[in-house]
PDB file of C-alpha atoms in Angstrom:
ATOM      1  CA  MET A   1    -180.178 -47.996  -9.438  1.00 44.00           C
ATOM      2  CA  HIS A   2    -180.699 -44.520  -7.127  1.00 55.00           C
ATOM      3  CA  ASN A   3    -178.985 -42.187  -9.484  1.00 88.00           C
ATOM      4  CA  GLU A   4    -180.802 -44.011 -12.190  1.00 92.00           C
ATOM      5  CA  SER A   5    -184.462 -43.911 -10.376  1.00 94.00           C
ATOM      6  CA  THR A   6    -183.643 -40.015  -9.822  1.00 92.00           C
ATOM      7  CA  LEU A   7    -183.077 -39.074 -13.138  1.00 94.00           C
ATOM      8  CA  PHE A   8    -186.187 -40.697 -14.501  1.00 96.00           C
ATOM      9  CA  ARG A   9    -188.038 -39.064 -11.641  1.00 95.00           C
ATOM     10  CA  LEU A  10    -186.631 -35.567 -12.711  1.00 95.00           C
ATOM     11  CA  ILE A  11    -187.028 -36.140 -16.334  1.00 96.00           C
ATOM     12  CA  GLY A  12    -190.447 -37.167 -15.897  1.00 96.00           C
ATOM     13  CA  GLY A  13    -191.346 -34.337 -13.720  1.00 96.00           C
ATOM     14  CA  LEU A  14    -190.046 -31.931 -16.221  1.00 96.00           C
ATOM     15  CA  LEU A  15    -191.706 -33.480 -19.213  1.00 97.00           C
ATOM     16  CA  PHE A  16    -195.353 -33.465 -17.235  1.00 96.00           C
ATOM     17  CA  HIS A  17    -195.143 -30.440 -15.134  1.00 94.00           C
ATOM     18  CA  SER A  18    -195.668 -27.022 -16.313  1.00 94.00           C
ATOM     19  CA  PRO A  19    -192.112 -25.218 -16.557  1.00 96.00           C
ATOM     20  CA  THR A  20    -193.535 -22.537 -13.733  1.00 93.00           C
ATOM     21  CA  SER A  21    -194.946 -24.811 -11.694  1.00 94.00           C
ATOM     22  CA  GLU A  22    -192.705 -25.322  -8.050  1.00 95.00           C
ATOM     23  CA  THR A  23    -192.192 -29.195  -9.108  1.00 94.00           C
ATOM     24  CA  ALA A  24    -190.365 -27.939 -12.279  1.00 94.00           C
ATOM     25  CA  GLN A  25    -188.832 -25.191 -10.652  1.00 93.00           C
ATOM     26  CA  SER A  26    -187.403 -27.434  -7.594  1.00 94.00           C
ATOM     27  CA  ILE A  27    -186.333 -29.661 -10.261  1.00 94.00           C
ATOM     28  CA  LEU A  28    -184.363 -27.128 -12.281  1.00 92.00           C
ATOM     29  CA  ASN A  29    -182.991 -25.922  -9.357  1.00 91.00           C
ATOM     30  CA  SER A  30    -181.519 -29.381  -8.755  1.00 90.00           C
ATOM     31  CA  PHE A  31    -180.071 -29.304 -12.063  1.00 90.00           C
ATOM     32  CA  SER A  32    -178.764 -26.119 -11.514  1.00 88.00           C
ATOM     33  CA  ALA A  33    -176.638 -27.148  -8.645  1.00 87.00           C
ATOM     34  CA  GLN A  34    -175.141 -30.338 -10.308  1.00 84.00           C
ATOM     35  CA  ASP A  35    -171.584 -30.592 -11.571  1.00 84.00           C
ATOM     36  CA  ASP A  36    -172.946 -32.434 -14.946  1.00 85.00           C
ATOM     37  CA  LYS A  37    -173.075 -29.701 -17.871  1.00 89.00           C
ATOM     38  CA  ILE A  38    -175.787 -31.089 -19.511  1.00 88.00           C
ATOM     39  CA  LEU A  39    -177.905 -30.590 -16.365  1.00 88.00           C
ATOM     40  CA  LYS A  40    -176.715 -27.109 -16.077  1.00 89.00           C
ATOM     41  CA  ASN A  41    -177.133 -26.058 -19.434  1.00 90.00           C
ATOM     42  CA  ILE A  42    -180.788 -27.121 -19.461  1.00 92.00           C
ATOM     43  CA  ALA A  43    -181.464 -25.216 -15.956  1.00 91.00           C
ATOM     44  CA  GLU A  44    -179.594 -22.408 -17.617  1.00 91.00           C
ATOM     45  CA  SER A  45    -181.643 -22.549 -20.888  1.00 90.00           C
ATOM     46  CA  SER A  46    -184.779 -22.202 -18.523  1.00 92.00           C
ATOM     47  CA  GLN A  47    -183.600 -19.144 -16.820  1.00 90.00           C
ATOM     48  CA  GLN A  48    -182.703 -17.665 -20.328  1.00 92.00           C
ATOM     49  CA  CYS A  49    -186.194 -17.561 -21.623  1.00 91.00           C
ATOM     50  CA  GLU A  50    -189.251 -15.869 -20.644  1.00 93.00           C
ATOM     51  CA  ALA A  51    -191.849 -17.740 -18.749  1.00 93.00           C
ATOM     52  CA  ASP A  52    -194.691 -16.789 -21.092  1.00 95.00           C
ATOM     53  CA  LEU A  53    -192.786 -18.389 -23.578  1.00 96.00           C
ATOM     54  CA  LEU A  54    -191.616 -21.402 -21.876  1.00 96.00           C
ATOM     55  CA  GLU A  55    -195.265 -22.133 -20.756  1.00 95.00           C
ATOM     56  CA  ALA A  56    -196.692 -21.760 -24.427  1.00 94.00           C
ATOM     57  CA  ASP A  57    -193.906 -24.235 -25.646  1.00 96.00           C
ATOM     58  CA  PHE A  58    -194.904 -26.612 -22.960  1.00 96.00           C
ATOM     59  CA  PHE A  59    -198.961 -26.442 -23.873  1.00 95.00           C
ATOM     60  CA  GLN A  60    -197.945 -26.966 -27.598  1.00 94.00           C
ATOM     61  CA  LEU A  61    -195.395 -29.801 -26.817  1.00 96.00           C
ATOM     62  CA  LEU A  62    -196.686 -31.898 -23.930  1.00 94.00           C
ATOM     63  CA  GLN A  63    -200.086 -30.744 -22.836  1.00 90.00           C
ATOM     64  CA  GLY A  64    -202.084 -29.238 -25.416  1.00 79.00           C
ATOM     65  CA  SER A  65    -205.184 -30.860 -27.632  1.00 69.00           C
ATOM     66  CA  GLY A  66    -205.822 -30.273 -31.407  1.00 71.00           C
ATOM     67  CA  ASP A  67    -203.070 -30.451 -34.019  1.00 81.00           C
ATOM     68  CA  MET A  68    -199.698 -31.093 -31.787  1.00 88.00           C
ATOM     69  CA  PRO A  69    -196.278 -31.613 -33.162  1.00 90.00           C
ATOM     70  CA  SER A  70    -195.445 -34.044 -30.908  1.00 91.00           C
ATOM     71  CA  PRO A  71    -198.281 -35.930 -28.851  1.00 93.00           C
ATOM     72  CA  PRO A  72    -196.828 -36.817 -25.391  1.00 95.00           C
ATOM     73  CA  TRP A  73    -199.084 -39.800 -25.388  1.00 93.00           C
ATOM     74  CA  GLY A  74    -198.109 -43.507 -26.382  1.00 93.00           C
ATOM     75  CA  SER A  75    -201.606 -44.001 -27.706  1.00 91.00           C
ATOM     76  CA  ALA A  76    -201.134 -41.344 -30.256  1.00 90.00           C
ATOM     77  CA  TYR A  77    -198.320 -43.139 -32.019  1.00 91.00           C
ATOM     78  CA  LEU A  78    -199.151 -46.900 -31.179  1.00 90.00           C
ATOM     79  CA  ASP A  79    -203.068 -46.929 -31.849  1.00 88.00           C
ATOM     80  CA  LYS A  80    -204.060 -47.036 -35.556  1.00 84.00           C
ATOM     81  CA  GLU A  81    -206.639 -44.398 -35.029  1.00 77.00           C
ATOM     82  CA  ASN A  82    -204.083 -42.441 -33.085  1.00 73.00           C
ATOM     83  CA  ALA A  83    -206.565 -42.509 -30.256  1.00 74.00           C
ATOM     84  CA  LEU A  84    -205.956 -41.064 -26.642  1.00 78.00           C
ATOM     85  CA  PHE A  85    -207.338 -43.880 -24.414  1.00 79.00           C
ATOM     86  CA  GLY A  86    -206.876 -46.530 -26.895  1.00 79.00           C
ATOM     87  CA  SER A  87    -205.789 -49.839 -26.783  1.00 85.00           C
ATOM     88  CA  SER A  88    -202.020 -48.967 -25.899  1.00 88.00           C
ATOM     89  CA  THR A  89    -203.311 -46.966 -23.120  1.00 88.00           C
ATOM     90  CA  LEU A  90    -205.576 -49.979 -21.898  1.00 88.00           C
ATOM     91  CA  GLU A  91    -202.612 -52.415 -22.019  1.00 91.00           C
ATOM     92  CA  PHE A  92    -200.456 -49.947 -20.345  1.00 91.00           C
ATOM     93  CA  ARG A  93    -203.192 -49.296 -17.488  1.00 89.00           C
ATOM     94  CA  GLU A  94    -203.299 -52.920 -16.822  1.00 93.00           C
ATOM     95  CA  PHE A  95    -199.553 -53.141 -16.382  1.00 93.00           C
ATOM     96  CA  ILE A  96    -199.967 -50.518 -14.077  1.00 91.00           C
ATOM     97  CA  ARG A  97    -202.720 -52.235 -12.045  1.00 91.00           C
ATOM     98  CA  ASP A  98    -200.345 -55.802 -12.120  1.00 92.00           C
ATOM     99  CA  LYS A  99    -197.883 -53.909 -10.619  1.00 90.00           C
ATOM    100  CA  GLY A 100    -200.002 -52.545  -7.839  1.00 87.00           C
ATOM    101  CA  LEU A 101    -199.442 -49.263  -8.541  1.00 83.00           C
ATOM    102  CA  GLN A 102    -201.840 -46.268  -9.091  1.00 78.00           C
ATOM    103  CA  CYS A 103    -201.908 -43.249 -11.549  1.00 70.00           C
ATOM    104  CA  ASP A 104    -203.860 -40.603 -10.646  1.00 66.00           C
ATOM    105  CA  THR A 105    -202.967 -37.449 -11.584  1.00 64.00           C
ATOM    106  CA  GLY A 106    -206.266 -35.594 -10.877  1.00 64.00           C
ATOM    107  CA  LEU A 107    -207.031 -35.136 -14.478  1.00 64.00           C
ATOM    108  CA  ARG A 108    -208.841 -36.680 -17.294  1.00 68.00           C
ATOM    109  CA  GLU A 109    -205.805 -38.244 -19.259  1.00 74.00           C
ATOM    110  CA  PRO A 110    -204.307 -41.052 -20.195  1.00 82.00           C
ATOM    111  CA  GLU A 111    -202.069 -42.673 -18.201  1.00 87.00           C
ATOM    112  CA  ASP A 112    -199.205 -43.115 -21.054  1.00 92.00           C
ATOM    113  CA  HIS A 113    -198.027 -39.381 -21.042  1.00 93.00           C
ATOM    114  CA  ILE A 114    -194.319 -39.679 -21.467  1.00 97.00           C
ATOM    115  CA  GLY A 115    -193.539 -37.688 -18.296  1.00 96.00           C
ATOM    116  CA  LEU A 116    -195.916 -40.349 -16.295  1.00 95.00           C
ATOM    117  CA  MET A 117    -194.052 -43.398 -17.746  1.00 96.00           C
ATOM    118  CA  PHE A 118    -190.845 -41.838 -16.555  1.00 97.00           C
ATOM    119  CA  MET A 119    -191.968 -41.355 -13.287  1.00 95.00           C
ATOM    120  CA  LEU A 120    -193.463 -44.649 -12.972  1.00 95.00           C
ATOM    121  CA  THR A 121    -190.328 -46.072 -14.314  1.00 97.00           C
ATOM    122  CA  SER A 122    -188.519 -44.409 -11.101  1.00 96.00           C
ATOM    123  CA  LEU A 123    -191.084 -45.557  -8.687  1.00 94.00           C
ATOM    124  CA  LEU A 124    -190.403 -49.216  -9.946  1.00 96.00           C
ATOM    125  CA  LEU A 125    -186.728 -48.989  -9.824  1.00 96.00           C
ATOM    126  CA  GLU A 126    -186.955 -47.033  -6.468  1.00 95.00           C
ATOM    127  CA  GLN A 127    -188.841 -50.429  -5.332  1.00 94.00           C
ATOM    128  CA  ASP A 128    -186.176 -52.408  -6.563  1.00 96.00           C
ATOM    129  CA  ASP A 129    -188.244 -53.693  -9.693  1.00 96.00           C
ATOM    130  CA  VAL A 130    -185.733 -53.374 -12.222  1.00 96.00           C
ATOM    131  CA  ALA A 131    -187.950 -56.424 -14.363  1.00 97.00           C
ATOM    132  CA  GLY A 132    -190.935 -53.945 -14.135  1.00 96.00           C
ATOM    133  CA  ALA A 133    -189.253 -50.633 -14.741  1.00 97.00           C
ATOM    134  CA  ASN A 134    -187.385 -52.530 -17.719  1.00 97.00           C
ATOM    135  CA  GLN A 135    -190.669 -53.909 -18.917  1.00 96.00           C
ATOM    136  CA  ILE A 136    -191.945 -50.038 -19.246  1.00 96.00           C
ATOM    137  CA  LEU A 137    -189.314 -49.194 -21.071  1.00 98.00           C
ATOM    138  CA  SER A 138    -189.141 -52.166 -23.590  1.00 97.00           C
ATOM    139  CA  GLN A 139    -192.773 -52.709 -24.267  1.00 96.00           C
ATOM    140  CA  HIS A 140    -194.708 -49.060 -23.572  1.00 95.00           C
ATOM    141  CA  LEU A 141    -192.217 -46.123 -23.932  1.00 97.00           C
ATOM    142  CA  MET A 142    -189.365 -47.207 -26.061  1.00 98.00           C
ATOM    143  CA  PRO A 143    -191.818 -48.117 -28.792  1.00 96.00           C
ATOM    144  CA  PHE A 144    -192.881 -44.553 -29.279  1.00 96.00           C
ATOM    145  CA  ALA A 145    -190.608 -42.421 -27.484  1.00 97.00           C
ATOM    146  CA  PRO A 146    -187.751 -42.231 -30.007  1.00 97.00           C
ATOM    147  CA  TYR A 147    -190.133 -40.651 -32.293  1.00 95.00           C
ATOM    148  CA  MET A 148    -191.893 -38.290 -29.821  1.00 96.00           C
ATOM    149  CA  LEU A 149    -188.553 -36.839 -28.350  1.00 98.00           C
ATOM    150  CA  THR A 150    -187.343 -36.197 -31.710  1.00 97.00           C
ATOM    151  CA  ALA A 151    -190.380 -34.452 -32.919  1.00 95.00           C
ATOM    152  CA  MET A 152    -190.173 -32.662 -29.827  1.00 97.00           C
ATOM    153  CA  GLN A 153    -186.879 -31.125 -30.235  1.00 98.00           C
ATOM    154  CA  ASN A 154    -187.626 -30.393 -33.843  1.00 97.00           C
ATOM    155  CA  ASN A 155    -190.522 -28.513 -32.949  1.00 96.00           C
ATOM    156  CA  ALA A 156    -189.676 -26.791 -29.738  1.00 97.00           C
ATOM    157  CA  GLU A 157    -189.543 -22.883 -30.035  1.00 96.00           C
ATOM    158  CA  THR A 158    -187.407 -23.003 -26.869  1.00 96.00           C
ATOM    159  CA  ALA A 159    -183.837 -23.840 -26.425  1.00 95.00           C
ATOM    160  CA  PHE A 160    -184.881 -25.562 -23.188  1.00 95.00           C
ATOM    161  CA  TYR A 161    -187.501 -27.899 -24.499  1.00 97.00           C
ATOM    162  CA  ALA A 162    -185.156 -28.799 -27.249  1.00 97.00           C
ATOM    163  CA  GLN A 163    -182.544 -29.443 -25.084  1.00 96.00           C
ATOM    164  CA  LEU A 164    -184.899 -31.476 -22.984  1.00 97.00           C
ATOM    165  CA  ALA A 165    -185.935 -33.665 -25.245  1.00 98.00           C
ATOM    166  CA  GLU A 166    -182.358 -34.490 -26.650  1.00 97.00           C
ATOM    167  CA  PHE A 167    -181.236 -35.407 -23.321  1.00 96.00           C
ATOM    168  CA  SER A 168    -184.341 -37.360 -22.737  1.00 97.00           C
ATOM    169  CA  LEU A 169    -183.926 -39.255 -25.581  1.00 98.00           C
ATOM    170  CA  GLY A 170    -179.923 -39.655 -24.852  1.00 97.00           C
ATOM    171  CA  TRP A 171    -180.511 -40.758 -21.443  1.00 97.00           C
ATOM    172  CA  LEU A 172    -183.261 -43.491 -22.639  1.00 98.00           C
ATOM    173  CA  GLU A 173    -181.055 -44.622 -25.279  1.00 98.00           C
ATOM    174  CA  TYR A 174    -177.913 -44.932 -22.932  1.00 97.00           C
ATOM    175  CA  TYR A 175    -180.349 -46.695 -19.998  1.00 97.00           C
ATOM    176  CA  CYS A 176    -181.893 -49.442 -22.510  1.00 97.00           C
ATOM    177  CA  GLU A 177    -178.607 -50.562 -23.992  1.00 97.00           C
ATOM    178  CA  ASP A 178    -176.785 -50.480 -20.581  1.00 96.00           C
ATOM    179  CA  GLN A 179    -179.666 -52.736 -19.332  1.00 96.00           C
ATOM    180  CA  GLN A 180    -179.773 -54.594 -22.903  1.00 97.00           C
ATOM    181  CA  LEU A 181    -183.366 -54.089 -23.241  1.00 96.00           C
ATOM    182  CA  VAL A 182    -185.128 -55.420 -26.489  1.00 95.00           C
ATOM    183  CA  ILE A 183    -187.377 -53.126 -27.506  1.00 96.00           C
ATOM    184  CA  ALA A 184    -190.634 -54.069 -28.517  1.00 93.00           C
ATOM    185  CA  GLU A 185    -191.247 -53.806 -32.369  1.00 91.00           C
ATOM    186  CA  ARG A 186    -194.477 -51.914 -32.587  1.00 88.00           C
ATOM    187  CA  ARG A 187    -195.964 -49.893 -35.615  1.00 84.00           C
ATOM    188  CA  ASN A 188    -195.595 -45.775 -35.729  1.00 84.00           C
ATOM    189  CA  TYR A 189    -199.195 -44.950 -36.937  1.00 77.00           C
ATOM    190  CA  TRP A 190    -198.550 -41.260 -36.035  1.00 78.00           C
ATOM    191  CA  GLN A 191    -195.787 -41.128 -38.790  1.00 69.00           C
ATOM    192  CA  GLU A 192    -198.037 -42.584 -41.375  1.00 60.00           C
ATOM    193  CA  THR A 193    -200.627 -39.749 -40.772  1.00 57.00           C
ATOM    194  CA  GLU A 194    -198.196 -36.500 -41.195  1.00 53.00           C
TER     195      GLU A 194
END
């Protein structure tokens, strides 16, 4: 599970941290050093784009406020009013607490941010809690991630974020199929409001 946990952590870091942050730059440097062509392409696409364009795309896709084309929080999709910190966030918060994990980013942000969910999945895999990691995926992440990542890919202004969204979704689908996960069927309220 080492490779899987590492990939979840790295993808989560790119979805959560600013592309110009030290964390994201370290991840992109590790992608550049890989033999995998897809990872190299993602890293190269970040280097071929101006930093201010990457920051603007990050903000509109993964951090911003107001009218976002692909909000990164599960509650935007899974709660009837699309409310952040809604019932799906509270369910995920309870799951985290039951697992003995803490998710304090220092920001007043819902724990159900897609990047945080990727990183918490990684943490559980590192602790050999495959069942817990799979529960995050099947109950909390996959009920909204395909919608969110597809919208992110379609609305990205940079090749970097379009490729990251496509790769992230492909990885999730591959991992879930490999683990034979049954994804919880939950209503997508975000599509109904568009």
